[in-house]
mmCIF file of C-alpha atoms in Angstrom:
data_model
loop_
_atom_site.group_PDB
_atom_site.id
_atom_site.type_symbol
_atom_site.label_atom_id
_atom_site.label_comp_id
_atom_site.label_asym_id
_atom_site.label_seq_id
_atom_site.Cartn_x
_atom_site.Cartn_y
_atom_site.Cartn_z
ATOM 1 C CA UNK A 208 -25.292 -63.273 48.619
ATOM 2 C CA UNK A 209 -25.687 -63.353 52.154
ATOM 3 C CA UNK A 210 -23.940 -66.375 53.696
ATOM 4 C CA UNK A 211 -26.497 -67.243 56.458
ATOM 5 C CA UNK A 212 -29.114 -68.101 53.221
ATOM 6 C CA UNK A 213 -27.543 -69.666 50.490
ATOM 7 C CA UNK A 214 -28.907 -73.008 49.780
ATOM 8 C CA UNK A 215 -25.178 -75.247 48.195
ATOM 9 C CA UNK A 216 -27.286 -77.124 45.355
ATOM 10 C CA UNK A 217 -25.915 -80.920 43.334
ATOM 11 C CA UNK A 218 -27.678 -81.104 40.140
ATOM 12 C CA UNK A 219 -28.480 -84.650 38.598
ATOM 13 C CA UNK A 220 -29.539 -85.193 35.727
ATOM 14 C CA UNK A 221 -29.512 -88.644 32.847
ATOM 15 C CA UNK A 222 -28.858 -88.099 29.499
ATOM 16 C CA UNK A 223 -31.179 -90.879 28.117
ATOM 17 C CA UNK A 224 -30.876 -89.590 24.314
ATOM 18 C CA UNK A 225 -34.701 -88.086 24.683
ATOM 19 C CA UNK A 226 -33.461 -83.880 24.921
ATOM 20 C CA UNK A 227 -29.657 -82.235 25.257
ATOM 21 C CA UNK A 228 -28.871 -83.626 28.506
ATOM 22 C CA UNK A 229 -26.238 -81.067 28.739
ATOM 23 C CA UNK A 230 -28.583 -78.031 28.275
ATOM 24 C CA UNK A 231 -31.418 -79.050 30.466
ATOM 25 C CA UNK A 232 -28.845 -78.950 33.166
ATOM 26 C CA UNK A 233 -27.853 -75.376 32.914
ATOM 27 C CA UNK A 234 -31.256 -74.267 32.802
ATOM 28 C CA UNK A 235 -31.885 -76.107 35.510
ATOM 29 C CA UNK A 236 -28.875 -74.246 36.963
ATOM 30 C CA UNK A 237 -30.306 -70.888 35.922
ATOM 31 C CA UNK A 238 -33.455 -72.311 38.144
ATOM 32 C CA UNK A 239 -31.625 -72.818 41.261
ATOM 33 C CA UNK A 240 -29.830 -69.631 40.811
ATOM 34 C CA UNK A 241 -32.874 -67.529 40.523
ATOM 35 C CA UNK A 242 -34.724 -69.678 43.898
ATOM 36 C CA UNK A 243 -31.227 -68.162 45.599
ATOM 37 C CA UNK A 244 -29.341 -71.420 44.744
ATOM 38 C CA UNK A 245 -25.429 -71.628 44.575
ATOM 39 C CA UNK A 246 -24.489 -74.583 42.457
ATOM 40 C CA UNK A 247 -21.099 -76.313 43.678
ATOM 41 C CA UNK A 248 -21.335 -79.613 41.312
ATOM 42 C CA UNK A 249 -23.155 -81.595 37.989
ATOM 43 C CA UNK A 250 -24.025 -85.210 37.594
ATOM 44 C CA UNK A 251 -24.667 -86.107 34.248
ATOM 45 C CA UNK A 252 -24.639 -90.093 33.292
ATOM 46 C CA UNK A 253 -25.684 -92.159 30.428
ATOM 47 C CA UNK A 254 -28.152 -94.392 30.834
ATOM 48 C CA UNK A 255 -31.047 -95.854 28.221
ATOM 49 C CA UNK A 256 -33.562 -95.672 30.568
ATOM 50 C CA UNK A 257 -33.740 -94.491 34.587
ATOM 51 C CA UNK A 258 -33.482 -96.144 37.638
ATOM 52 C CA UNK A 259 -36.537 -97.408 39.176
ATOM 53 C CA UNK A 260 -35.467 -96.771 42.523
ATOM 54 C CA UNK A 261 -33.335 -94.555 42.088
ATOM 55 C CA UNK A 262 -32.811 -92.763 38.696
ATOM 56 C CA UNK A 263 -29.327 -92.510 38.431
ATOM 57 C CA UNK A 264 -27.147 -96.221 39.158
ATOM 58 C CA UNK A 265 -26.131 -97.414 42.642
ATOM 59 C CA UNK A 266 -22.174 -96.317 41.585
ATOM 60 C CA UNK A 267 -23.367 -92.613 40.678
ATOM 61 C CA UNK A 268 -25.783 -91.687 44.038
ATOM 62 C CA UNK A 269 -22.947 -93.458 46.207
ATOM 63 C CA UNK A 270 -20.189 -91.277 44.267
ATOM 64 C CA UNK A 271 -22.967 -87.824 45.323
ATOM 65 C CA UNK A 272 -23.623 -89.527 49.444
ATOM 66 C CA UNK A 273 -19.554 -89.771 48.875
ATOM 67 C CA UNK A 274 -19.500 -85.864 47.540
ATOM 68 C CA UNK A 275 -21.921 -84.850 50.062
ATOM 69 C CA UNK A 276 -20.270 -86.502 52.786
ATOM 70 C CA UNK A 277 -16.707 -84.898 52.055
ATOM 71 C CA UNK A 278 -17.959 -81.233 51.543
ATOM 72 C CA UNK A 279 -20.397 -81.276 54.684
ATOM 73 C CA UNK A 280 -16.498 -81.975 56.019
ATOM 74 C CA UNK A 281 -14.851 -79.411 54.511
ATOM 75 C CA UNK A 282 -17.751 -77.060 55.369
ATOM 76 C CA UNK A 283 -19.224 -77.928 59.168
ATOM 77 C CA UNK A 284 -22.108 -80.518 59.594
ATOM 78 C CA UNK A 285 -24.436 -77.296 59.893
ATOM 79 C CA UNK A 286 -23.797 -76.791 55.542
ATOM 80 C CA UNK A 287 -26.197 -80.058 56.402
ATOM 81 C CA UNK A 288 -28.677 -78.216 56.012
ATOM 82 C CA UNK A 289 -28.193 -75.874 53.460
ATOM 83 C CA UNK A 290 -26.967 -78.887 51.027
ATOM 84 C CA UNK A 291 -29.674 -79.989 48.220
ATOM 85 C CA UNK A 292 -29.579 -82.011 45.825
ATOM 86 C CA UNK A 293 -31.503 -81.365 42.632
ATOM 87 C CA UNK A 294 -32.430 -83.935 39.890
ATOM 88 C CA UNK A 295 -33.081 -82.101 36.537
ATOM 89 C CA UNK A 296 -36.582 -85.632 36.145
ATOM 90 C CA UNK A 297 -39.725 -85.460 38.221
ATOM 91 C CA UNK A 298 -38.741 -88.231 41.423
ATOM 92 C CA UNK A 299 -41.528 -90.423 43.274
ATOM 93 C CA UNK A 300 -42.654 -90.738 46.698
ATOM 94 C CA UNK A 301 -40.742 -93.937 46.729
ATOM 95 C CA UNK A 302 -37.729 -92.260 44.616
ATOM 96 C CA UNK A 303 -36.743 -89.420 46.366
ATOM 97 C CA UNK A 304 -37.039 -91.737 49.820
ATOM 98 C CA UNK A 305 -34.416 -93.847 48.487
ATOM 99 C CA UNK A 306 -32.032 -90.736 47.269
ATOM 100 C CA UNK A 307 -32.196 -89.798 51.092
ATOM 101 C CA UNK A 308 -31.539 -92.755 52.443
ATOM 102 C CA UNK A 309 -27.723 -93.074 50.742
ATOM 103 C CA UNK A 310 -27.249 -89.003 49.957
ATOM 104 C CA UNK A 311 -28.322 -88.137 53.662
ATOM 105 C CA UNK A 312 -29.092 -84.227 52.143
ATOM 106 C CA UNK A 313 -32.304 -83.417 50.843
ATOM 107 C CA UNK A 314 -34.246 -84.251 48.180
ATOM 108 C CA UNK A 315 -35.989 -82.831 45.071
ATOM 109 C CA UNK A 316 -36.943 -82.517 41.558
ATOM 110 C CA UNK A 317 -37.058 -80.312 39.136
ATOM 111 C CA UNK A 318 -41.183 -80.034 39.180
ATOM 112 C CA UNK A 319 -41.089 -79.263 42.941
ATOM 113 C CA UNK A 320 -38.294 -76.673 42.137
ATOM 114 C CA UNK A 321 -40.157 -74.164 39.591
ATOM 115 C CA UNK A 322 -42.807 -74.708 42.227
ATOM 116 C CA UNK A 323 -41.231 -73.213 44.497
ATOM 117 C CA UNK A 324 -39.947 -70.404 41.956
ATOM 118 C CA UNK A 325 -43.585 -69.219 41.255
ATOM 119 C CA UNK A 326 -44.712 -69.612 44.451
ATOM 120 C CA UNK A 327 -41.645 -66.914 45.337
ATOM 121 C CA UNK A 328 -42.711 -64.797 42.869
ATOM 122 C CA UNK A 329 -47.286 -64.796 42.274
ATOM 123 C CA UNK A 330 -48.075 -61.847 43.757
ATOM 124 C CA UNK A 331 -52.363 -61.458 42.286
ATOM 125 C CA UNK A 332 -54.831 -63.672 44.143
ATOM 126 C CA UNK A 333 -55.427 -65.652 41.320
ATOM 127 C CA UNK A 334 -51.881 -66.596 40.927
ATOM 128 C CA UNK A 335 -51.400 -67.793 44.143
ATOM 129 C CA UNK A 336 -54.496 -69.446 43.810
ATOM 130 C CA UNK A 337 -52.901 -71.390 40.839
ATOM 131 C CA UNK A 338 -49.390 -71.827 41.779
ATOM 132 C CA UNK A 339 -50.903 -73.146 46.290
ATOM 133 C CA UNK A 340 -53.509 -75.746 43.396
ATOM 134 C CA UNK A 341 -50.400 -76.681 41.245
ATOM 135 C CA UNK A 342 -48.491 -77.585 45.017
ATOM 136 C CA UNK A 343 -50.932 -79.295 45.953
ATOM 137 C CA UNK A 344 -51.914 -81.629 43.131
ATOM 138 C CA UNK A 345 -48.326 -82.429 42.752
ATOM 139 C CA UNK A 346 -47.809 -83.226 46.205
ATOM 140 C CA UNK A 347 -51.057 -85.622 46.785
ATOM 141 C CA UNK A 348 -49.604 -89.116 45.178
ATOM 142 C CA UNK A 349 -45.643 -87.806 47.217
ATOM 143 C CA UNK A 350 -47.593 -87.806 50.176
ATOM 144 C CA UNK A 351 -46.875 -91.394 51.366
ATOM 145 C CA UNK A 352 -43.417 -91.199 52.579
ATOM 146 C CA UNK A 353 -41.813 -88.430 50.861
ATOM 147 C CA UNK A 354 -38.988 -88.537 53.535
ATOM 148 C CA UNK A 355 -36.452 -85.729 54.258
ATOM 149 C CA UNK A 356 -38.733 -83.249 52.490
ATOM 150 C CA UNK A 357 -42.031 -84.178 55.110
ATOM 151 C CA UNK A 358 -40.025 -83.885 57.529
ATOM 152 C CA UNK A 359 -39.465 -80.467 57.159
ATOM 153 C CA UNK A 360 -41.886 -77.200 56.871
ATOM 154 C CA UNK A 361 -40.551 -74.269 55.787
ATOM 155 C CA UNK A 362 -36.817 -76.135 55.629
ATOM 156 C CA UNK A 363 -35.691 -73.784 52.048
ATOM 157 C CA UNK A 364 -35.812 -74.848 48.714
ATOM 158 C CA UNK A 365 -38.843 -76.398 47.038
ATOM 159 C CA UNK A 366 -41.394 -76.469 50.382
ATOM 160 C CA UNK A 367 -41.288 -72.047 50.167
ATOM 161 C CA UNK A 368 -45.540 -70.817 49.748
ATOM 162 C CA UNK A 369 -48.860 -71.446 50.485
ATOM 163 C CA UNK A 370 -48.683 -75.536 49.599
ATOM 164 C CA UNK A 371 -45.625 -76.288 52.412
ATOM 165 C CA UNK A 372 -48.513 -76.287 55.777
ATOM 166 C CA UNK A 373 -50.385 -78.645 54.378
ATOM 167 C CA UNK A 374 -47.494 -81.661 53.693
ATOM 168 C CA UNK A 375 -48.519 -83.168 56.777
ATOM 169 C CA UNK A 376 -52.377 -83.115 56.538
ATOM 170 C CA UNK A 377 -54.556 -86.273 55.409
ATOM 171 C CA UNK A 378 -54.988 -86.584 51.583
ATOM 172 C CA UNK A 379 -58.914 -85.624 52.631
ATOM 173 C CA UNK A 380 -58.351 -82.104 53.441
ATOM 174 C CA UNK A 381 -56.447 -81.648 50.569
ATOM 175 C CA UNK A 382 -58.595 -83.008 47.989
ATOM 176 C CA UNK A 383 -60.956 -80.898 50.104
ATOM 177 C CA UNK A 384 -58.781 -78.091 49.073
ATOM 178 C CA UNK A 385 -57.858 -78.522 45.657
ATOM 179 C CA UNK A 386 -62.233 -78.996 45.308
ATOM 180 C CA UNK A 387 -61.150 -75.475 47.473
ATOM 181 C CA UNK A 388 -58.979 -73.919 45.031
ATOM 182 C CA UNK A 389 -60.502 -75.522 41.692
ATOM 183 C CA UNK A 390 -63.924 -73.145 42.244
ATOM 184 C CA UNK A 391 -62.677 -70.323 43.284
ATOM 185 C CA UNK A 392 -60.223 -70.374 40.281
ATOM 186 C CA UNK A 393 -63.262 -71.237 37.898
ATOM 187 C CA UNK A 394 -65.296 -67.683 39.076
ATOM 188 C CA UNK A 395 -62.052 -66.373 38.231
ATOM 189 C CA UNK A 396 -61.984 -67.771 35.691
ATOM 190 C CA UNK A 397 -65.315 -66.742 34.334
ATOM 191 C CA UNK A 398 -64.990 -63.295 35.096
ATOM 192 C CA UNK A 399 -61.881 -63.533 33.313
ATOM 193 C CA UNK A 400 -64.000 -64.660 29.853
ATOM 194 C CA UNK A 401 -66.342 -62.424 30.705
ATOM 195 C CA UNK A 402 -63.747 -59.403 30.381
ATOM 196 C CA UNK A 403 -62.609 -61.682 27.035
ATOM 197 C CA UNK A 404 -65.895 -61.383 25.611
ATOM 198 C CA UNK A 405 -66.267 -57.690 27.128
ATOM 199 C CA UNK A 406 -62.988 -56.597 25.135
ATOM 200 C CA UNK A 407 -64.587 -58.506 21.778
ATOM 201 C CA UNK A 408 -67.631 -57.150 22.014
ATOM 202 C CA UNK A 409 -66.173 -53.032 22.150
ATOM 203 C CA UNK A 410 -63.901 -54.352 19.751
ATOM 204 C CA UNK A 411 -60.500 -53.744 21.572
ATOM 205 C CA UNK A 412 -57.483 -56.119 20.310
ATOM 206 C CA UNK A 413 -55.925 -57.533 22.046
ATOM 207 C CA UNK A 414 -51.905 -59.029 20.870
ATOM 208 C CA UNK A 415 -49.978 -60.841 24.029
ATOM 209 C CA UNK A 416 -46.647 -61.506 24.318
ATOM 210 C CA UNK A 417 -45.403 -64.489 24.568
ATOM 211 C CA UNK A 418 -42.129 -66.150 24.648
ATOM 212 C CA UNK A 419 -39.676 -68.322 26.513
ATOM 213 C CA UNK A 420 -39.184 -67.482 30.023
ATOM 214 C CA UNK A 421 -35.902 -64.850 30.368
ATOM 215 C CA UNK A 422 -36.289 -64.335 26.599
ATOM 216 C CA UNK A 423 -37.102 -59.689 27.384
ATOM 217 C CA UNK A 424 -40.699 -60.009 27.355
ATOM 218 C CA UNK A 425 -40.939 -57.495 30.174
ATOM 219 C CA UNK A 426 -38.455 -55.296 29.193
ATOM 220 C CA UNK A 427 -40.406 -55.042 25.965
ATOM 221 C CA UNK A 428 -44.053 -54.276 27.651
ATOM 222 C CA UNK A 429 -42.663 -51.644 30.092
ATOM 223 C CA UNK A 430 -40.415 -50.105 26.629
ATOM 224 C CA UNK A 431 -43.452 -50.023 24.896
ATOM 225 C CA UNK A 432 -46.334 -48.580 27.959
ATOM 226 C CA UNK A 433 -43.480 -47.642 30.764
ATOM 227 C CA UNK A 434 -45.555 -50.366 31.922
ATOM 228 C CA UNK A 435 -42.579 -50.546 35.337
ATOM 229 C CA UNK A 436 -43.081 -54.431 35.217
ATOM 230 C CA UNK A 437 -40.527 -56.009 37.086
ATOM 231 C CA UNK A 438 -37.534 -57.076 34.473
ATOM 232 C CA UNK A 439 -34.518 -58.931 35.140
ATOM 233 C CA UNK A 440 -32.473 -61.376 34.323
ATOM 234 C CA UNK A 441 -34.021 -63.807 35.996
ATOM 235 C CA UNK A 442 -35.963 -67.237 35.054
ATOM 236 C CA UNK A 443 -39.149 -66.672 35.721
ATOM 237 C CA UNK A 444 -39.294 -62.505 36.659
ATOM 238 C CA UNK A 445 -42.687 -61.099 36.337
ATOM 239 C CA UNK A 446 -45.482 -64.208 36.516
ATOM 240 C CA UNK A 447 -49.188 -62.878 36.866
ATOM 241 C CA UNK A 448 -49.504 -61.047 34.022
ATOM 242 C CA UNK A 449 -50.464 -57.373 33.207
ATOM 243 C CA UNK A 450 -52.326 -55.452 30.125
ATOM 244 C CA UNK A 451 -51.519 -51.843 29.005
ATOM 245 C CA UNK A 452 -53.386 -49.931 26.577
ATOM 246 C CA UNK A 453 -51.329 -48.368 23.445
ATOM 247 C CA UNK A 454 -52.241 -46.517 20.482
ATOM 248 C CA UNK A 455 -50.825 -47.243 16.613
ATOM 249 C CA UNK A 456 -49.334 -45.249 14.073
ATOM 250 C CA UNK A 457 -52.796 -45.340 12.048
ATOM 251 C CA UNK A 458 -54.490 -44.521 15.496
ATOM 252 C CA UNK A 459 -55.893 -47.826 16.706
ATOM 253 C CA UNK A 460 -55.747 -48.714 20.228
ATOM 254 C CA UNK A 461 -53.909 -51.980 21.029
ATOM 255 C CA UNK A 462 -54.516 -53.843 24.544
ATOM 256 C CA UNK A 463 -50.625 -55.469 25.240
ATOM 257 C CA UNK A 464 -51.036 -58.081 27.984
ATOM 258 C CA UNK A 465 -47.355 -60.043 28.750
ATOM 259 C CA UNK A 466 -48.618 -63.611 29.512
ATOM 260 C CA UNK A 467 -45.996 -65.960 32.065
ATOM 261 C CA UNK A 468 -42.521 -66.942 30.153
ATOM 262 C CA UNK A 469 -42.785 -70.475 29.311
ATOM 263 C CA UNK A 470 -39.799 -73.089 29.249
ATOM 264 C CA UNK A 471 -39.032 -76.119 28.761
ATOM 265 C CA UNK A 472 -41.035 -80.068 30.198
ATOM 266 C CA UNK A 473 -43.198 -77.200 32.177
ATOM 267 C CA UNK A 474 -44.676 -79.024 34.488
ATOM 268 C CA UNK A 475 -48.625 -81.060 33.607
ATOM 269 C CA UNK A 476 -49.432 -79.460 36.605
ATOM 270 C CA UNK A 477 -48.022 -75.883 36.027
ATOM 271 C CA UNK A 478 -50.058 -75.958 32.465
ATOM 272 C CA UNK A 479 -53.103 -76.777 33.537
ATOM 273 C CA UNK A 480 -53.238 -74.003 36.640
ATOM 274 C CA UNK A 481 -52.152 -71.955 34.872
ATOM 275 C CA UNK A 482 -54.669 -72.747 31.803
ATOM 276 C CA UNK A 483 -56.935 -69.635 32.158
ATOM 277 C CA UNK A 484 -53.579 -67.518 32.859
ATOM 278 C CA UNK A 485 -52.648 -68.662 29.608
ATOM 279 C CA UNK A 486 -55.394 -69.053 27.404
ATOM 280 C CA UNK A 487 -55.620 -65.140 27.543
ATOM 281 C CA UNK A 488 -52.935 -65.444 23.976
ATOM 282 C CA UNK A 489 -55.417 -68.297 22.998
ATOM 283 C CA UNK A 490 -58.024 -65.311 22.752
ATOM 284 C CA UNK A 491 -55.685 -62.686 20.954
ATOM 285 C CA UNK A 492 -56.074 -61.199 18.432
ATOM 286 C CA UNK A 493 -52.030 -61.249 17.636
ATOM 287 C CA UNK A 494 -49.085 -62.987 19.411
ATOM 288 C CA UNK A 495 -45.803 -61.005 19.732
ATOM 289 C CA UNK A 496 -43.615 -63.894 20.476
ATOM 290 C CA UNK A 497 -40.357 -62.837 21.932
ATOM 291 C CA UNK A 498 -37.185 -64.380 21.106
ATOM 292 C CA UNK A 499 -33.478 -63.754 22.697
ATOM 293 C CA UNK A 500 -31.257 -64.732 19.548
ATOM 294 C CA UNK A 501 -28.454 -63.980 21.484
ATOM 295 C CA UNK A 502 -29.206 -67.379 23.228
ATOM 296 C CA UNK A 503 -27.782 -70.330 20.764
ATOM 297 C CA UNK A 504 -30.312 -72.215 21.752
ATOM 298 C CA UNK A 505 -33.284 -69.924 20.246
ATOM 299 C CA UNK A 506 -34.434 -71.848 17.482
ATOM 300 C CA UNK A 507 -35.029 -75.255 19.967
ATOM 301 C CA UNK A 508 -36.433 -72.484 22.887
ATOM 302 C CA UNK A 509 -39.344 -71.182 20.201
ATOM 303 C CA UNK A 510 -40.103 -74.619 19.029
ATOM 304 C CA UNK A 511 -41.313 -75.177 22.520
ATOM 305 C CA UNK A 512 -43.154 -71.833 23.065
ATOM 306 C CA UNK A 513 -44.687 -71.874 19.977
ATOM 307 C CA UNK A 514 -46.115 -76.382 21.136
ATOM 308 C CA UNK A 515 -47.520 -74.728 23.728
ATOM 309 C CA UNK A 516 -49.377 -72.127 21.175
ATOM 310 C CA UNK A 517 -50.881 -75.004 19.481
ATOM 311 C CA UNK A 518 -51.472 -77.216 22.763
ATOM 312 C CA UNK A 519 -53.705 -74.335 23.996
ATOM 313 C CA UNK A 520 -55.240 -73.785 20.260
ATOM 314 C CA UNK A 521 -53.735 -70.920 19.226
ATOM 315 C CA UNK A 522 -51.997 -72.185 16.432
ATOM 316 C CA UNK A 523 -53.990 -70.281 13.956
ATOM 317 C CA UNK A 524 -53.542 -66.434 14.883
ATOM 318 C CA UNK A 525 -51.203 -64.241 13.174
ATOM 319 C CA UNK A 526 -47.727 -64.039 15.259
ATOM 320 C CA UNK A 527 -45.257 -61.506 15.402
ATOM 321 C CA UNK A 528 -41.779 -62.475 15.124
ATOM 322 C CA UNK A 529 -40.233 -60.276 17.306
ATOM 323 C CA UNK A 530 -35.737 -61.353 17.573
ATOM 324 C CA UNK A 531 -34.919 -59.701 20.791
ATOM 325 C CA UNK A 532 -31.816 -58.132 21.940
ATOM 326 C CA UNK A 533 -30.392 -57.810 18.191
ATOM 327 C CA UNK A 534 -27.188 -55.360 19.857
ATOM 328 C CA UNK A 535 -25.747 -58.688 21.686
ATOM 329 C CA UNK A 536 -25.463 -60.202 18.166
ATOM 330 C CA UNK A 537 -22.514 -59.656 15.069
ATOM 331 C CA UNK A 538 -25.347 -60.390 11.961
ATOM 332 C CA UNK A 539 -29.448 -60.227 12.407
ATOM 333 C CA UNK A 540 -31.938 -62.673 10.467
ATOM 334 C CA UNK A 541 -33.415 -60.671 7.277
ATOM 335 C CA UNK A 542 -36.686 -59.288 8.375
ATOM 336 C CA UNK A 543 -39.702 -59.280 6.661
ATOM 337 C CA UNK A 544 -43.484 -59.037 7.265
ATOM 338 C CA UNK A 545 -43.958 -61.303 10.204
ATOM 339 C CA UNK A 546 -40.225 -60.613 11.969
ATOM 340 C CA UNK A 547 -38.987 -57.460 13.245
ATOM 341 C CA UNK A 548 -34.940 -57.245 15.338
ATOM 342 C CA UNK A 549 -35.628 -55.048 18.255
ATOM 343 C CA UNK A 550 -33.277 -54.832 21.039
ATOM 344 C CA UNK A 551 -36.219 -53.698 23.858
ATOM 345 C CA UNK A 552 -33.685 -51.666 26.432
ATOM 346 C CA UNK A 553 -32.202 -49.887 23.790
ATOM 347 C CA UNK A 554 -35.546 -49.343 21.426
ATOM 348 C CA UNK A 555 -37.353 -47.664 24.142
ATOM 349 C CA UNK A 556 -34.779 -44.969 24.405
ATOM 350 C CA UNK A 557 -34.733 -43.886 21.010
ATOM 351 C CA UNK A 558 -38.019 -41.517 19.531
ATOM 352 C CA UNK A 559 -38.526 -43.770 15.897
ATOM 353 C CA UNK A 560 -36.849 -47.219 17.640
ATOM 354 C CA UNK A 561 -40.178 -49.204 17.348
ATOM 355 C CA UNK A 562 -41.093 -47.707 14.143
ATOM 356 C CA UNK A 563 -41.065 -50.849 12.417
ATOM 357 C CA UNK A 564 -42.320 -52.723 15.790
ATOM 358 C CA UNK A 565 -45.652 -49.958 15.227
ATOM 359 C CA UNK A 566 -46.060 -50.993 11.846
ATOM 360 C CA UNK A 567 -45.193 -54.736 11.442
ATOM 361 C CA UNK A 568 -47.652 -55.182 14.512
ATOM 362 C CA UNK A 569 -50.350 -52.790 12.483
ATOM 363 C CA UNK A 570 -50.012 -54.588 9.228
ATOM 364 C CA UNK A 571 -51.217 -58.226 11.260
ATOM 365 C CA UNK A 572 -53.591 -57.298 12.756
ATOM 366 C CA UNK A 573 -57.947 -57.860 11.667
ATOM 367 C CA UNK A 574 -59.584 -54.887 9.903
ATOM 368 C CA UNK A 575 -61.313 -54.365 12.547
ATOM 369 C CA UNK A 576 -61.067 -50.240 11.107
ATOM 370 C CA UNK A 577 -59.921 -48.120 8.451
ATOM 371 C CA UNK A 578 -58.443 -44.471 8.168
ATOM 372 C CA UNK A 579 -60.376 -42.350 6.303
ATOM 373 C CA UNK A 580 -60.914 -38.818 4.940
ATOM 374 C CA UNK A 581 -63.965 -38.132 3.821
ATOM 375 C CA UNK A 582 -65.854 -35.495 3.331
ATOM 376 C CA UNK A 583 -69.491 -34.862 4.538
ATOM 377 C CA UNK A 584 -71.716 -32.577 3.257
ATOM 378 C CA UNK A 585 -73.525 -30.399 5.662
ATOM 379 C CA UNK A 586 -76.654 -32.268 5.783
ATOM 380 C CA UNK A 587 -74.953 -35.784 6.219
ATOM 381 C CA UNK A 588 -72.514 -33.523 8.973
ATOM 382 C CA UNK A 589 -74.619 -35.568 11.798
ATOM 383 C CA UNK A 590 -73.107 -39.209 10.924
ATOM 384 C CA UNK A 591 -69.285 -37.404 12.147
ATOM 385 C CA UNK A 592 -71.541 -38.804 15.336
ATOM 386 C CA UNK A 593 -71.388 -42.060 14.931
ATOM 387 C CA UNK A 594 -67.525 -42.280 13.979
ATOM 388 C CA UNK A 595 -67.718 -40.331 18.075
ATOM 389 C CA UNK A 596 -68.919 -43.387 19.293
ATOM 390 C CA UNK A 597 -67.264 -46.118 17.767
ATOM 391 C CA UNK A 598 -64.141 -44.715 16.515
ATOM 392 C CA UNK A 599 -61.506 -41.855 16.476
ATOM 393 C CA UNK A 600 -61.585 -38.155 14.877
ATOM 394 C CA UNK A 601 -58.140 -36.738 14.723
ATOM 395 C CA UNK A 602 -58.440 -33.608 13.066
ATOM 396 C CA UNK A 603 -62.169 -31.712 11.041
ATOM 397 C CA UNK A 604 -62.376 -28.998 9.222
ATOM 398 C CA UNK A 605 -65.523 -27.122 8.664
ATOM 399 C CA UNK A 606 -65.224 -26.353 4.316
ATOM 400 C CA UNK A 607 -67.197 -24.633 1.651
ATOM 401 C CA UNK A 608 -68.020 -27.999 0.452
ATOM 402 C CA UNK A 609 -68.396 -29.506 4.051
ATOM 403 C CA UNK A 610 -67.050 -31.522 6.933
ATOM 404 C CA UNK A 611 -64.117 -32.823 6.447
ATOM 405 C CA UNK A 612 -62.968 -35.125 8.364
ATOM 406 C CA UNK A 613 -59.647 -37.323 8.839
ATOM 407 C CA UNK A 614 -61.384 -40.147 11.055
ATOM 408 C CA UNK A 615 -60.804 -43.675 11.885
ATOM 409 C CA UNK A 616 -64.380 -45.567 10.702
ATOM 410 C CA UNK A 617 -64.612 -48.848 12.424
ATOM 411 C CA UNK A 618 -64.702 -51.912 9.700
ATOM 412 C CA UNK A 619 -68.703 -52.316 10.226
ATOM 413 C CA UNK A 620 -69.234 -48.283 9.002
ATOM 414 C CA UNK A 621 -66.875 -48.370 6.072
ATOM 415 C CA UNK A 622 -69.783 -49.178 3.609
ATOM 416 C CA UNK A 623 -71.592 -46.439 4.876
ATOM 417 C CA UNK A 624 -68.819 -43.877 4.562
ATOM 418 C CA UNK A 625 -66.950 -44.851 1.216
ATOM 419 C CA UNK A 626 -69.222 -42.952 -1.187
ATOM 420 C CA UNK A 627 -68.013 -39.306 1.249
ATOM 421 C CA UNK A 628 -64.009 -40.622 1.055
ATOM 422 C CA UNK A 629 -61.277 -38.438 -0.780
ATOM 423 C CA UNK A 630 -58.049 -38.586 -1.188
#
C-alpha cells in the first residue's frame, strides 16, 4: 500500500448483546480495508446501552484519545490527518462532535464508511445517482455541527463521492437536490420496470444472483457467461447490476443478473436508494443464492440475505442455494433438488464443471417451454413456423411420414402439438 495514501483506522464497537460484536468488528475491518484504510487498533466495550453523548463510556473514549495522541507522537504530527476513528454503529451529529472534541481526530461511522465504498464503486449513472441520494439523505439531519467532518472537503475516507460538495450547503439546497435525484431515479426505475415487463411478455426467463458481499457472485457470473465483471477479494467489489444471457441444456434461454452484495445492518438509506436495483431479484423467475461455505458464519450471512429478500417481496420465488468455494472445505453439505455445491473459480475451467448446476437451475425454473420430439404430417408442416417464431428448433428432418422435429415448444403451444408427439 502506498504510504502517502494510507489512512490508519481505529475501530470502535459496543457490545450490548444484540449481535456478535467481534464478528461485526471483523467485518468493519474488512470494510475499512476495502476503503483503503489500515487498521491499527480495535476497541470493544460491553455496555447495556450506548452512551447518549459518546456511545462508549467516558473512560473508554479517554483511552482512545490517549492512544491517538501517543500514536501521533510516535509517528509524526502529519499522521493526525491520516488517523481515523470508525464506529461500528450509526452516530448522530452531536455524538460525532462530542467524540471528536475528546479524541481530536476525524470520526465516522459504519454507514459513512459503506457510503464511501459505494461512492468509489458506482459506475453507471443510476448507481451514482443512488449513492448520491443515500449520502445526502444521511447527511441532511447531520448538517448542524458535524465537527471535523464538516470542516474538510475531500478529506479521505467518509467524504468521497458526489455528496462531498454538498457538505457546507444549506438544507434547502440539499432538499432540492434530493428531490431532483429522486425524480431522475423514478424515471430510470420506470424504464427498468418497462424492460422487466417486456422480458416477461417475450417469455424471457430471469435468474438473479444474490448473496452476501464477497461470496463469489461476480466470479460465478464470469464463469457462467464470460462476463468479464470485476471480481476482487473485497467487500462490494461490484456495485452496478450486470446481466448476461446463457442457453440451458434443455434449449431454454436464461438471463442471469448479478445484484449488489448484501451485508449485515445495511444502512436503511442504501436499501431505499438501491431498491429498484434490488427489485431485480424480486421480479426474477429464480434466485441463485450464492453462499461462501468456507466462511464460518455462512449460515448467519445466508439468513441476512434471506431476510432482505423477504423484505423485498421475493420470499415466494424459487431459490437454488449455490454453496460456493466447496474446494476450500473438508466436508461438503449434502446436495438436493435445490442445493448444489460448486467452486466458481475451478468449475468454470472444466468442460462439465457446471453440469449439475445447469440441471438444477432448469428443474427449478417455471415450465415456460417444453422440449418435444414431433412428427408433423406434410399437410401440417406449416405449424413449424409457430415453433420458430416462439420457440426453437434444434433439428429437423423430412421423412416418408412427414417433418420430424426436435424442438423447444412454448408451454402455451404444447397442447397444440401434443397429438404429434413421438418417443
